[in-house]
PDB file of C-alpha atoms in Angstrom:
ATOM      1  CA  ASN A  74       0.000   0.000   0.000  1.00  0.00           C
ATOM      2  CA  GLN A  75       1.196   3.499  -0.818  1.00  0.00           C
ATOM      3  CA  GLN A  76       1.654   5.771   2.170  1.00  0.00           C
ATOM      4  CA  ARG A  77       0.723   9.413   1.859  1.00  0.00           C
ATOM      5  CA  ILE A  78       3.292  11.912   3.059  1.00  0.00           C
ATOM      6  CA  PRO A  79       1.817  14.303   5.627  1.00  0.00           C
ATOM      7  CA  MET A  80       1.421  17.879   4.396  1.00  0.00           C
ATOM      8  CA  ARG A  81       3.511  19.257   7.278  1.00  0.00           C
ATOM      9  CA  ILE A  82       6.479  17.164   6.074  1.00  0.00           C
ATOM     10  CA  ILE A  83       6.057  18.438   2.500  1.00  0.00           C
ATOM     11  CA  GLN A  84       5.922  22.003   3.772  1.00  0.00           C
ATOM     12  CA  GLY A  85       9.040  21.379   5.831  1.00  0.00           C
ATOM     13  CA  ILE A  86      10.911  20.031   2.792  1.00  0.00           C
ATOM     14  CA  CYS A  87       9.904  23.088   0.759  1.00  0.00           C
ATOM     15  CA  ALA A  88      11.035  25.392   3.558  1.00  0.00           C
ATOM     16  CA  VAL A  89      14.445  23.661   3.742  1.00  0.00           C
ATOM     17  CA  ALA A  90      14.806  23.926  -0.049  1.00  0.00           C
ATOM     18  CA  ALA A  91      13.967  27.615   0.098  1.00  0.00           C
ATOM     19  CA  VAL A  92      16.549  28.280   2.798  1.00  0.00           C
ATOM     20  CA  ALA A  93      19.168  26.232   0.945  1.00  0.00           C
ATOM     21  CA  THR A  94      18.706  28.297  -2.211  1.00  0.00           C
ATOM     22  CA  GLY A  95      18.349  31.541  -0.311  1.00  0.00           C
ATOM     23  CA  VAL A  96      14.932  32.258  -1.798  1.00  0.00           C
ATOM     24  CA  ILE A  97      11.939  32.931   0.416  1.00  0.00           C
ATOM     25  CA  ALA A  98       8.668  33.853  -1.259  1.00  0.00           C
ATOM     26  CA  SER A  99       7.351  37.336  -0.579  1.00  0.00           C
ATOM     27  CA  ASP A 100       3.962  36.217   0.668  1.00  0.00           C
ATOM     28  CA  ASP A 101       2.778  39.741   1.465  1.00  0.00           C
ATOM     29  CA  PHE A 102       3.123  40.954  -2.129  1.00  0.00           C
ATOM     30  CA  SER A 103       0.443  40.045  -4.645  1.00  0.00           C
ATOM     31  CA  CYS A 104       1.484  39.423  -8.238  1.00  0.00           C
ATOM     32  CA  THR A 105      -1.950  40.482  -9.485  1.00  0.00           C
ATOM     33  CA  TYR A 106      -3.046  44.061 -10.090  1.00  0.00           C
ATOM     34  CA  SER A 107      -6.495  45.518 -10.798  1.00  0.00           C
ATOM     35  CA  PRO A 108      -6.094  49.253 -11.420  1.00  0.00           C
ATOM     36  CA  VAL A 109      -9.613  49.785 -12.780  1.00  0.00           C
ATOM     37  CA  PRO A 110     -12.741  47.679 -13.252  1.00  0.00           C
ATOM     38  CA  GLY A 111     -12.455  45.786 -16.521  1.00  0.00           C
ATOM     39  CA  ALA A 112      -8.652  45.390 -16.412  1.00  0.00           C
ATOM     40  CA  THR A 113      -6.743  42.866 -14.294  1.00  0.00           C
ATOM     41  CA  PHE A 114      -3.097  41.867 -14.611  1.00  0.00           C
ATOM     42  CA  ASP A 115      -1.564  38.609 -13.393  1.00  0.00           C
ATOM     43  CA  LEU A 116       2.223  38.241 -13.603  1.00  0.00           C
ATOM     44  CA  SER A 117       2.427  35.246 -11.271  1.00  0.00           C
ATOM     45  CA  PRO A 118       3.262  32.807 -14.147  1.00  0.00           C
ATOM     46  CA  LEU A 119       6.494  34.784 -14.673  1.00  0.00           C
ATOM     47  CA  GLU A 120       7.682  34.388 -11.087  1.00  0.00           C
ATOM     48  CA  ARG A 121      10.758  32.153 -10.659  1.00  0.00           C
ATOM     49  CA  PHE A 122      11.265  29.839  -7.664  1.00  0.00           C
ATOM     50  CA  TYR A 123      14.027  27.842  -6.026  1.00  0.00           C
ATOM     51  CA  THR A 124      16.582  26.575  -8.544  1.00  0.00           C
ATOM     52  CA  SER A 125      14.946  28.154 -11.609  1.00  0.00           C
ATOM     53  CA  PRO A 126      17.311  30.802 -12.995  1.00  0.00           C
ATOM     54  CA  SER A 127      16.406  34.427 -12.587  1.00  0.00           C
ATOM     55  CA  TYR A 128      16.037  36.785 -15.536  1.00  0.00           C
ATOM     56  CA  ASP A 129      19.168  38.636 -16.612  1.00  0.00           C
ATOM     57  CA  ILE A 130      20.286  41.182 -19.175  1.00  0.00           C
ATOM     58  CA  THR A 131      23.444  43.167 -19.886  1.00  0.00           C
ATOM     59  CA  ASP A 132      22.751  46.612 -21.253  1.00  0.00           C
ATOM     60  CA  GLY A 133      22.962  50.290 -20.444  1.00  0.00           C
ATOM     61  CA  ASN A 134      24.133  52.405 -23.353  1.00  0.00           C
ATOM     62  CA  ILE A 135      21.076  54.340 -24.536  1.00  0.00           C
ATOM     63  CA  PRO A 136      20.951  54.531 -28.354  1.00  0.00           C
ATOM     64  CA  CYS A 137      20.830  57.835 -30.228  1.00  0.00           C
ATOM     65  CA  THR A 138      22.433  59.861 -27.426  1.00  0.00           C
ATOM     66  CA  THR A 139      25.712  61.788 -27.422  1.00  0.00           C
ATOM     67  CA  GLU A 140      26.887  60.175 -24.191  1.00  0.00           C
ATOM     68  CA  ILE A 141      28.125  56.624 -23.789  1.00  0.00           C
ATOM     69  CA  GLU A 142      26.408  55.147 -20.755  1.00  0.00           C
ATOM     70  CA  SER A 143      28.006  52.335 -18.771  1.00  0.00           C
ATOM     71  CA  ASN A 144      26.762  48.812 -19.287  1.00  0.00           C
ATOM     72  CA  TYR A 145      25.641  46.720 -16.331  1.00  0.00           C
ATOM     73  CA  THR A 146      24.355  43.221 -15.869  1.00  0.00           C
ATOM     74  CA  TYR A 147      20.985  43.035 -14.157  1.00  0.00           C
ATOM     75  CA  THR A 148      19.563  39.932 -12.511  1.00  0.00           C
ATOM     76  CA  PHE A 149      15.970  40.094 -11.325  1.00  0.00           C
ATOM     77  CA  ASN A 150      12.812  38.203 -10.549  1.00  0.00           C
ATOM     78  CA  VAL A 151       9.134  39.012 -10.946  1.00  0.00           C
ATOM     79  CA  CYS A 152       7.246  39.547  -7.671  1.00  0.00           C
ATOM     80  CA  ASN A 153      10.006  37.886  -5.665  1.00  0.00           C
ATOM     81  CA  ASP A 154      13.711  37.946  -4.834  1.00  0.00           C
ATOM     82  CA  VAL A 155      16.252  36.599  -7.311  1.00  0.00           C
ATOM     83  CA  THR A 156      16.835  32.841  -7.395  1.00  0.00           C
ATOM     84  CA  GLY A 157      19.979  30.761  -7.679  1.00  0.00           C
ATOM     85  CA  THR A 158      23.498  31.521  -6.530  1.00  0.00           C
ATOM     86  CA  ILE A 159      24.734  35.090  -6.024  1.00  0.00           C
ATOM     87  CA  PRO A 160      28.298  36.317  -5.296  1.00  0.00           C
ATOM     88  CA  ASP A 161      29.528  36.357  -1.719  1.00  0.00           C
ATOM     89  CA  GLY A 162      28.832  39.644  -0.030  1.00  0.00           C
ATOM     90  CA  CYS A 163      25.761  40.359  -2.161  1.00  0.00           C
ATOM     91  CA  GLU A 164      22.461  40.805  -0.425  1.00  0.00           C
ATOM     92  CA  ARG A 165      19.617  38.936  -2.078  1.00  0.00           C
ATOM     93  CA  ALA A 166      16.983  41.317  -3.428  1.00  0.00           C
ATOM     94  CA  ALA A 167      14.342  41.507  -6.162  1.00  0.00           C
ATOM     95  CA  ALA A 168      16.879  43.042  -8.582  1.00  0.00           C
ATOM     96  CA  LEU A 169      20.698  43.069  -8.546  1.00  0.00           C
ATOM     97  CA  GLN A 170      23.110  45.201 -10.565  1.00  0.00           C
ATOM     98  CA  TYR A 171      26.655  44.124 -11.495  1.00  0.00           C
ATOM     99  CA  PRO A 172      29.304  46.304 -13.169  1.00  0.00           C
ATOM    100  CA  VAL A 173      30.408  44.556 -16.371  1.00  0.00           C
ATOM    101  CA  ASP A 174      34.092  45.049 -15.517  1.00  0.00           C
ATOM    102  CA  ASP A 175      33.637  43.844 -11.915  1.00  0.00           C
ATOM    103  CA  PRO A 176      31.050  41.028 -11.798  1.00  0.00           C
ATOM    104  CA  ASP A 177      31.972  40.142  -8.198  1.00  0.00           C
ATOM    105  CA  THR A 178      30.632  43.506  -7.037  1.00  0.00           C
ATOM    106  CA  CYS A 179      26.900  43.875  -6.869  1.00  0.00           C
ATOM    107  CA  TYR A 180      24.284  46.349  -5.744  1.00  0.00           C
ATOM    108  CA  ALA A 181      20.682  45.842  -4.825  1.00  0.00           C
ATOM    109  CA  ALA A 182      18.949  47.707  -7.642  1.00  0.00           C
ATOM    110  CA  GLY A 183      15.563  47.406  -5.920  1.00  0.00           C
ATOM    111  CA  ARG A 184      13.810  45.572  -3.120  1.00  0.00           C
ATOM    112  CA  ILE A 185      10.330  44.127  -3.034  1.00  0.00           C
ATOM    113  CA  ASP A 186      10.057  44.272   0.744  1.00  0.00           C
ATOM    114  CA  GLY A 187      11.957  47.472   1.571  1.00  0.00           C
ATOM    115  CA  ASP A 188      10.707  50.414   3.590  1.00  0.00           C
ATOM    116  CA  THR A 189       8.673  51.757   0.667  1.00  0.00           C
ATOM    117  CA  GLY A 190       7.634  48.431  -0.863  1.00  0.00           C
ATOM    118  CA  ALA A 191       7.067  47.418  -4.465  1.00  0.00           C
ATOM    119  CA  SER A 192       4.311  49.151  -6.409  1.00  0.00           C
ATOM    120  CA  TRP A 193       2.280  48.851  -9.600  1.00  0.00           C
ATOM    121  CA  SER A 194       1.338  51.401 -12.238  1.00  0.00           C
ATOM    122  CA  LEU A 195      -0.096  51.502 -15.751  1.00  0.00           C
ATOM    123  CA  LEU A 196       2.172  52.417 -18.660  1.00  0.00           C
ATOM    124  CA  ASP A 197      -0.704  54.547 -19.971  1.00  0.00           C
ATOM    125  CA  GLU A 198      -3.330  55.704 -17.494  1.00  0.00           C
ATOM    126  CA  THR A 199      -5.871  56.130 -20.302  1.00  0.00           C
ATOM    127  CA  ASP A 200      -5.316  52.711 -21.881  1.00  0.00           C
ATOM    128  CA  PRO A 201      -4.578  49.674 -19.663  1.00  0.00           C
ATOM    129  CA  THR A 202      -3.886  47.496 -22.719  1.00  0.00           C
ATOM    130  CA  VAL A 203      -0.584  49.313 -23.334  1.00  0.00           C
ATOM    131  CA  GLY A 204       0.918  47.447 -20.387  1.00  0.00           C
ATOM    132  CA  VAL A 205       1.866  47.554 -16.736  1.00  0.00           C
ATOM    133  CA  ALA A 206       4.928  48.517 -14.679  1.00  0.00           C
ATOM    134  CA  LEU A 207       6.264  46.913 -11.499  1.00  0.00           C
ATOM    135  CA  THR A 208       8.628  49.106  -9.453  1.00  0.00           C
ATOM    136  CA  TYR A 209      11.137  47.919  -6.864  1.00  0.00           C
ATOM    137  CA  PRO A 210      12.369  50.873  -4.772  1.00  0.00           C
ATOM    138  CA  ASP A 211      14.759  51.000  -1.775  1.00  0.00           C
ATOM    139  CA  GLY A 212      17.880  49.763  -3.584  1.00  0.00           C
ATOM    140  CA  ASP A 213      21.450  50.440  -2.492  1.00  0.00           C
ATOM    141  CA  ASP A 214      22.460  54.089  -2.599  1.00  0.00           C
ATOM    142  CA  CYS A 215      24.064  55.795  -5.542  1.00  0.00           C
ATOM    143  CA  HIS A 216      26.630  58.085  -3.890  1.00  0.00           C
ATOM    144  CA  HIS A 217      25.878  61.110  -6.044  1.00  0.00           C
ATOM    145  CA  ASN A 218      22.907  62.938  -7.461  1.00  0.00           C
ATOM    146  CA  ALA A 219      21.999  63.761 -11.060  1.00  0.00           C
ATOM    147  CA  GLU A 220      24.439  66.700 -10.985  1.00  0.00           C
ATOM    148  CA  HIS A 221      27.212  64.338  -9.796  1.00  0.00           C
ATOM    149  CA  GLU A 222      27.291  65.983  -6.411  1.00  0.00           C
ATOM    150  CA  THR A 223      27.935  63.788  -3.392  1.00  0.00           C
ATOM    151  CA  GLU A 224      24.530  62.656  -2.197  1.00  0.00           C
ATOM    152  CA  ASN A 225      23.039  59.289  -1.329  1.00  0.00           C
ATOM    153  CA  THR A 226      20.190  58.424  -3.696  1.00  0.00           C
ATOM    154  CA  PRO A 227      18.498  54.995  -3.366  1.00  0.00           C
ATOM    155  CA  ARG A 228      18.471  52.915  -6.529  1.00  0.00           C
ATOM    156  CA  THR A 229      15.085  52.075  -8.097  1.00  0.00           C
ATOM    157  CA  PHE A 230      14.374  49.219 -10.490  1.00  0.00           C
ATOM    158  CA  VAL A 231      11.393  49.356 -12.869  1.00  0.00           C
ATOM    159  CA  LEU A 232      10.019  46.441 -14.894  1.00  0.00           C
ATOM    160  CA  GLU A 233       7.868  47.536 -17.822  1.00  0.00           C
ATOM    161  CA  PHE A 234       5.684  44.826 -19.340  1.00  0.00           C
ATOM    162  CA  PHE A 235       4.278  45.830 -22.721  1.00  0.00           C
ATOM    163  CA  CYS A 236       1.179  44.054 -23.987  1.00  0.00           C
ATOM    164  CA  ALA A 237       2.165  41.920 -26.995  1.00  0.00           C
ATOM    165  CA  ASP A 238       1.429  38.556 -28.576  1.00  0.00           C
ATOM    166  CA  VAL A 239       4.553  36.976 -27.082  1.00  0.00           C
ATOM    167  CA  ALA A 240       4.246  33.749 -25.084  1.00  0.00           C
ATOM    168  CA  TYR A 241       7.764  33.609 -23.601  1.00  0.00           C
ATOM    169  CA  PRO A 242       8.968  37.064 -22.540  1.00  0.00           C
ATOM    170  CA  ALA A 243      12.640  37.984 -22.298  1.00  0.00           C
ATOM    171  CA  PRO A 244      14.340  41.233 -21.212  1.00  0.00           C
ATOM    172  CA  GLU A 245      14.771  43.509 -24.220  1.00  0.00           C
ATOM    173  CA  SER A 246      16.560  46.573 -22.845  1.00  0.00           C
ATOM    174  CA  ALA A 247      17.885  48.000 -19.578  1.00  0.00           C
ATOM    175  CA  TYR A 248      18.498  51.735 -19.393  1.00  0.00           C
ATOM    176  CA  GLU A 249      19.097  54.337 -16.723  1.00  0.00           C
ATOM    177  CA  LEU A 250      16.501  56.717 -18.120  1.00  0.00           C
ATOM    178  CA  SER A 251      16.594  58.897 -15.011  1.00  0.00           C
ATOM    179  CA  HIS A 252      19.235  59.204 -12.339  1.00  0.00           C
ATOM    180  CA  CYS A 253      19.670  56.016 -10.343  1.00  0.00           C
ATOM    181  CA  THR A 254      16.460  54.509 -11.810  1.00  0.00           C
ATOM    182  CA  TYR A 255      16.978  51.461 -14.008  1.00  0.00           C
ATOM    183  CA  THR A 256      14.209  50.428 -16.380  1.00  0.00           C
ATOM    184  CA  VAL A 257      13.964  46.984 -18.004  1.00  0.00           C
ATOM    185  CA  THR A 258      11.398  46.367 -20.734  1.00  0.00           C
ATOM    186  CA  MET A 259       9.724  43.058 -21.599  1.00  0.00           C
ATOM    187  CA  SER A 260       6.938  42.286 -24.088  1.00  0.00           C
ATOM    188  CA  SER A 261       4.418  39.560 -23.378  1.00  0.00           C
ATOM    189  CA  PHE A 262       0.720  38.778 -23.247  1.00  0.00           C
ATOM    190  CA  PHE A 263       1.235  38.769 -19.464  1.00  0.00           C
ATOM    191  CA  GLY A 264       1.511  42.532 -19.901  1.00  0.00           C
ATOM    192  CA  CYS A 265      -2.079  42.522 -21.181  1.00  0.00           C
ATOM    193  CA  PRO A 266      -5.216  42.533 -19.030  1.00  0.00           C
ATOM    194  CA  THR A 267      -6.439  39.003 -18.367  1.00  0.00           C
ATOM    195  CA  GLU A 268      -9.769  40.052 -19.907  1.00  0.00           C
ATOM    196  CA  CYS A 269      -8.006  39.630 -23.272  1.00  0.00           C
ATOM    197  CA  ALA A 270      -8.142  35.868 -23.690  1.00  0.00           C
ATOM    198  CA  VAL A 271      -5.287  33.659 -24.871  1.00  0.00           C
ATOM    199  CA  ALA A 272      -6.122  30.945 -27.425  1.00  0.00           C
ATOM    200  CA  GLY A 273      -3.458  28.251 -27.199  1.00  0.00           C
ATOM    201  CA  ARG A 274      -0.288  30.326 -27.102  1.00  0.00           C
ATOM    202  CA  SER A 275      -1.722  33.241 -29.055  1.00  0.00           C
ATOM    203  CA  LEU A 276      -3.211  36.435 -27.669  1.00  0.00           C
ATOM    204  CA  CYS A 277      -6.765  37.004 -28.912  1.00  0.00           C
ATOM    205  CA  GLY A 278      -6.323  34.413 -31.683  1.00  0.00           C
ATOM    206  CA  ASN A 279      -7.588  36.219 -34.802  1.00  0.00           C
ATOM    207  CA  GLY A 280      -7.846  39.696 -33.273  1.00  0.00           C
ATOM    208  CA  HIS A 281      -6.080  42.091 -30.936  1.00  0.00           C
ATOM    209  CA  CYS A 282      -6.328  43.215 -27.327  1.00  0.00           C
ATOM    210  CA  ALA A 283      -7.735  46.715 -26.891  1.00  0.00           C
ATOM    211  CA  TRP A 284      -9.449  48.976 -24.374  1.00  0.00           C
ATOM    212  CA  ASP A 285     -13.069  49.951 -24.999  1.00  0.00           C
ATOM    213  CA  ALA A 286     -13.394  53.436 -23.509  1.00  0.00           C
ATOM    214  CA  ASN A 287     -17.188  53.379 -23.834  1.00  0.00           C
ATOM    215  CA  ARG A 288     -17.653  50.060 -22.056  1.00  0.00           C
ATOM    216  CA  GLU A 289     -14.611  50.724 -19.838  1.00  0.00           C
ATOM    217  CA  GLU A 290     -13.188  47.257 -20.192  1.00  0.00           C
ATOM    218  CA  ALA A 291     -10.496  45.391 -22.065  1.00  0.00           C
ATOM    219  CA  TYR A 292     -11.333  42.539 -24.420  1.00  0.00           C
ATOM    220  CA  CYS A 293     -10.361  40.968 -27.729  1.00  0.00           C
ATOM    221  CA  PHE A 294     -11.433  42.926 -30.797  1.00  0.00           C
ATOM    222  CA  CYS A 295     -11.919  40.184 -33.407  1.00  0.00           C
ATOM    223  CA  ASP A 296     -11.016  40.368 -37.098  1.00  0.00           C
ATOM    224  CA  ASP A 297     -13.873  40.109 -39.606  1.00  0.00           C
ATOM    225  CA  GLY A 298     -15.330  36.625 -39.651  1.00  0.00           C
ATOM    226  CA  TYR A 299     -14.107  35.639 -36.160  1.00  0.00           C
ATOM    227  CA  TYR A 300     -15.984  35.642 -32.871  1.00  0.00           C
ATOM    228  CA  GLY A 301     -15.760  34.626 -29.231  1.00  0.00           C
ATOM    229  CA  ASP A 302     -13.769  35.804 -26.220  1.00  0.00           C
ATOM    230  CA  ASP A 303     -10.517  34.695 -27.860  1.00  0.00           C
ATOM    231  CA  CYS A 304     -11.534  35.355 -31.504  1.00  0.00           C
ATOM    232  CA  SER A 305     -11.072  31.694 -32.434  1.00  0.00           C
ATOM    233  CA  SER A 306     -14.643  30.872 -33.502  1.00  0.00           C
ATOM    234  CA  THR A 307     -16.043  31.349 -37.006  1.00  0.00           C
ATOM    235  CA  SER A 308     -19.670  31.003 -35.859  1.00  0.00           C
ATOM    236  CA  ASP A 309     -21.464  34.301 -35.381  1.00  0.00           C
ATOM    237  CA  PRO A 310     -23.412  33.969 -32.111  1.00  0.00           C
ATOM    238  CA  ASP A 311     -25.687  36.857 -33.100  1.00  0.00           C
ATOM    239  CA  ALA A 312     -26.540  35.172 -36.407  1.00  0.00           C
ATOM    240  CA  VAL A 313     -27.378  31.903 -34.611  1.00  0.00           C
ATOM    241  CA  SER A 314     -29.563  33.808 -32.183  1.00  0.00           C
ATOM    242  CA  LEU A 315     -31.322  35.635 -35.040  1.00  0.00           C
ATOM    243  CA  ASP A 316     -32.064  32.375 -36.915  1.00  0.00           C
ATOM    244  CA  THR A 317     -33.514  30.812 -33.785  1.00  0.00           C
ATOM    245  CA  THR A 318     -35.692  33.845 -33.188  1.00  0.00           C
ATOM    246  CA  THR A 319     -36.900  33.855 -36.792  1.00  0.00           C
ATOM    247  CA  ILE A 320     -37.791  30.168 -36.671  1.00  0.00           C
ATOM    248  CA  GLY A 321     -39.706  30.740 -33.462  1.00  0.00           C
ATOM    249  CA  MET A 322     -41.647  33.639 -34.973  1.00  0.00           C
ATOM    250  CA  LEU A 323     -42.462  31.652 -38.099  1.00  0.00           C
ATOM    251  CA  GLY A 324     -43.666  28.747 -35.983  1.00  0.00           C
ATOM    252  CA  THR A 325     -45.892  31.091 -33.971  1.00  0.00           C
ATOM    253  CA  LEU A 326     -47.343  32.659 -37.132  1.00  0.00           C
ATOM    254  CA  LEU A 327     -47.976  29.200 -38.615  1.00  0.00           C
ATOM    255  CA  ALA A 328     -49.809  28.114 -35.486  1.00  0.00           C
ATOM    256  CA  ILE A 329     -51.948  31.258 -35.506  1.00  0.00           C
ATOM    257  CA  SER A 330     -52.701  30.764 -39.226  1.00  0.00           C
ATOM    258  CA  LEU A 331     -53.800  27.182 -38.635  1.00  0.00           C
ATOM    259  CA  VAL A 332     -56.074  28.262 -35.802  1.00  0.00           C
ATOM    260  CA  LEU A 333     -57.626  31.002 -37.953  1.00  0.00           C
ATOM    261  CA  MET A 334     -58.138  28.559 -40.825  1.00  0.00           C
ATOM    262  CA  GLY A 335     -59.849  26.139 -38.442  1.00  0.00           C
ATOM    263  CA  VAL A 336     -62.129  28.921 -37.183  1.00  0.00           C
ATOM    264  CA  VAL A 337     -63.033  29.957 -40.765  1.00  0.00           C
ATOM    265  CA  LEU A 338     -63.777  26.362 -41.799  1.00  0.00           C
ATOM    266  CA  PHE A 339     -65.903  25.895 -38.708  1.00  0.00           C
ATOM    267  CA  LEU A 340     -67.883  29.075 -39.460  1.00  0.00           C
ATOM    268  CA  VAL A 341     -68.367  28.068 -43.115  1.00  0.00           C
ATOM    269  CA  ARG A 342     -69.710  24.668 -42.075  1.00  0.00           C
ATOM    270  CA  GLN A 343     -71.991  26.274 -39.507  1.00  0.00           C
ATOM    271  CA  ILE A 344     -73.367  28.715 -42.095  1.00  0.00           C
ATOM    272  CA  LYS A 345     -73.975  25.917 -44.616  1.00  0.00           C
ATOM    273  CA  ALA A 346     -75.701  23.846 -41.968  1.00  0.00           C
ATOM    274  CA  TYR A 347     -77.851  26.835 -40.995  1.00  0.00           C
ATOM    275  CA  ARG A 348     -78.878  27.514 -44.611  1.00  0.00           C
ATOM    276  CA  ARG A 349     -79.673  23.818 -45.152  1.00  0.00           C
ATOM    277  CA  ASP A 350     -81.827  23.682 -42.024  1.00  0.00           C
ATOM    278  CA  ALA A 351     -83.585  26.923 -42.954  1.00  0.00           C
ATOM    279  CA  SER A 352     -84.305  25.676 -46.510  1.00  0.00           C
ATOM    280  CA  MET A 353     -85.800  22.468 -45.223  1.00  0.00           C
ATOM    281  CA  TYR A 354     -87.921  24.401 -42.753  1.00  0.00           C
ATOM    282  CA  MET A 355     -89.286  26.658 -45.520  1.00  0.00           C
ATOM    283  CA  ARG A 356     -90.161  23.673 -47.673  1.00  0.00           C
ATOM    284  CA  LEU A 357     -92.040  22.113 -44.819  1.00  0.00           C
ATOM    285  CA  GLN A 358     -93.961  25.389 -44.562  1.00  0.00           C
ATOM    286  CA  GLY A 359     -94.756  25.310 -48.307  1.00  0.00           C
ATOM    287  CA  GLY A 360     -92.418  28.097 -49.330  1.00  0.00           C
ATOM    288  CA  ASP A 361     -88.981  28.555 -50.887  1.00  0.00           C
ATOM    289  CA  MET A 362     -86.377  30.452 -49.027  1.00  0.00           C
ATOM    290  CA  ASP A 363     -84.666  31.571 -52.211  1.00  0.00           C
ATOM    291  CA  SER A 364     -87.835  32.674 -54.068  1.00  0.00           C
ATOM    292  CA  GLY A 365     -89.444  34.267 -51.096  1.00  0.00           C
ATOM    293  CA  VAL A 366     -92.778  32.503 -51.849  1.00  0.00           C
TER     294      VAL A 366
END
């Protein structure tokens, strides 16, 4: 007979594994975000655990600028601290920054559970289907301000998720767009409101995700000839409903017509029977109903 392992033992094993890898889930932070009715985001499928490698990217030099910005390697997780092994002396955080020329030195680029705490925001307040941003504040200090004067400024790490028909997102760029704030961009259908359905591994199937300002909700706008929540059906539900209604109306009209025909036939028979009875009565009386004699 198979013996079932008690849940408390399973939980204990998971806790030991978490401590061994240095990764403890941030239970107080929700990886879902509902900024407005009709738009909900869920990035929990992107969260990495235990021995799964964190996301990483090496970038920094902003294109089309006169200055040459320094490149850094960034390692980060979504809604949790980074996973895997980190260099000695590094503090585990939601995002780490490594100088390219000194990979053994690292800085916490942002923390999910710092004094300020991670926060959500829309990339476009007027259109939730553009995407969503997740910000990790409270990183290690930069020891100068934007004017390069000596001043401690906490690092901030921003993850921008753009809504796109991409099943497996990967970091695309990492720039210091403002002083001591590092922004990483990723494109994925996880950056879309969950109201825009995914058919298989495709966002909105034969359509696109968009925000309806009149209805104040996000949904899949289907291409011509496609229907359904995920735009994968070729059957028009309105046409099916119309045909059913028409058949019902025709059936009702047919029933009424049959009833009216029955009433008319009944009346005709009654009139004929009345005339026949009246004619016979007149003959018995010695007259003719038609001649009036």
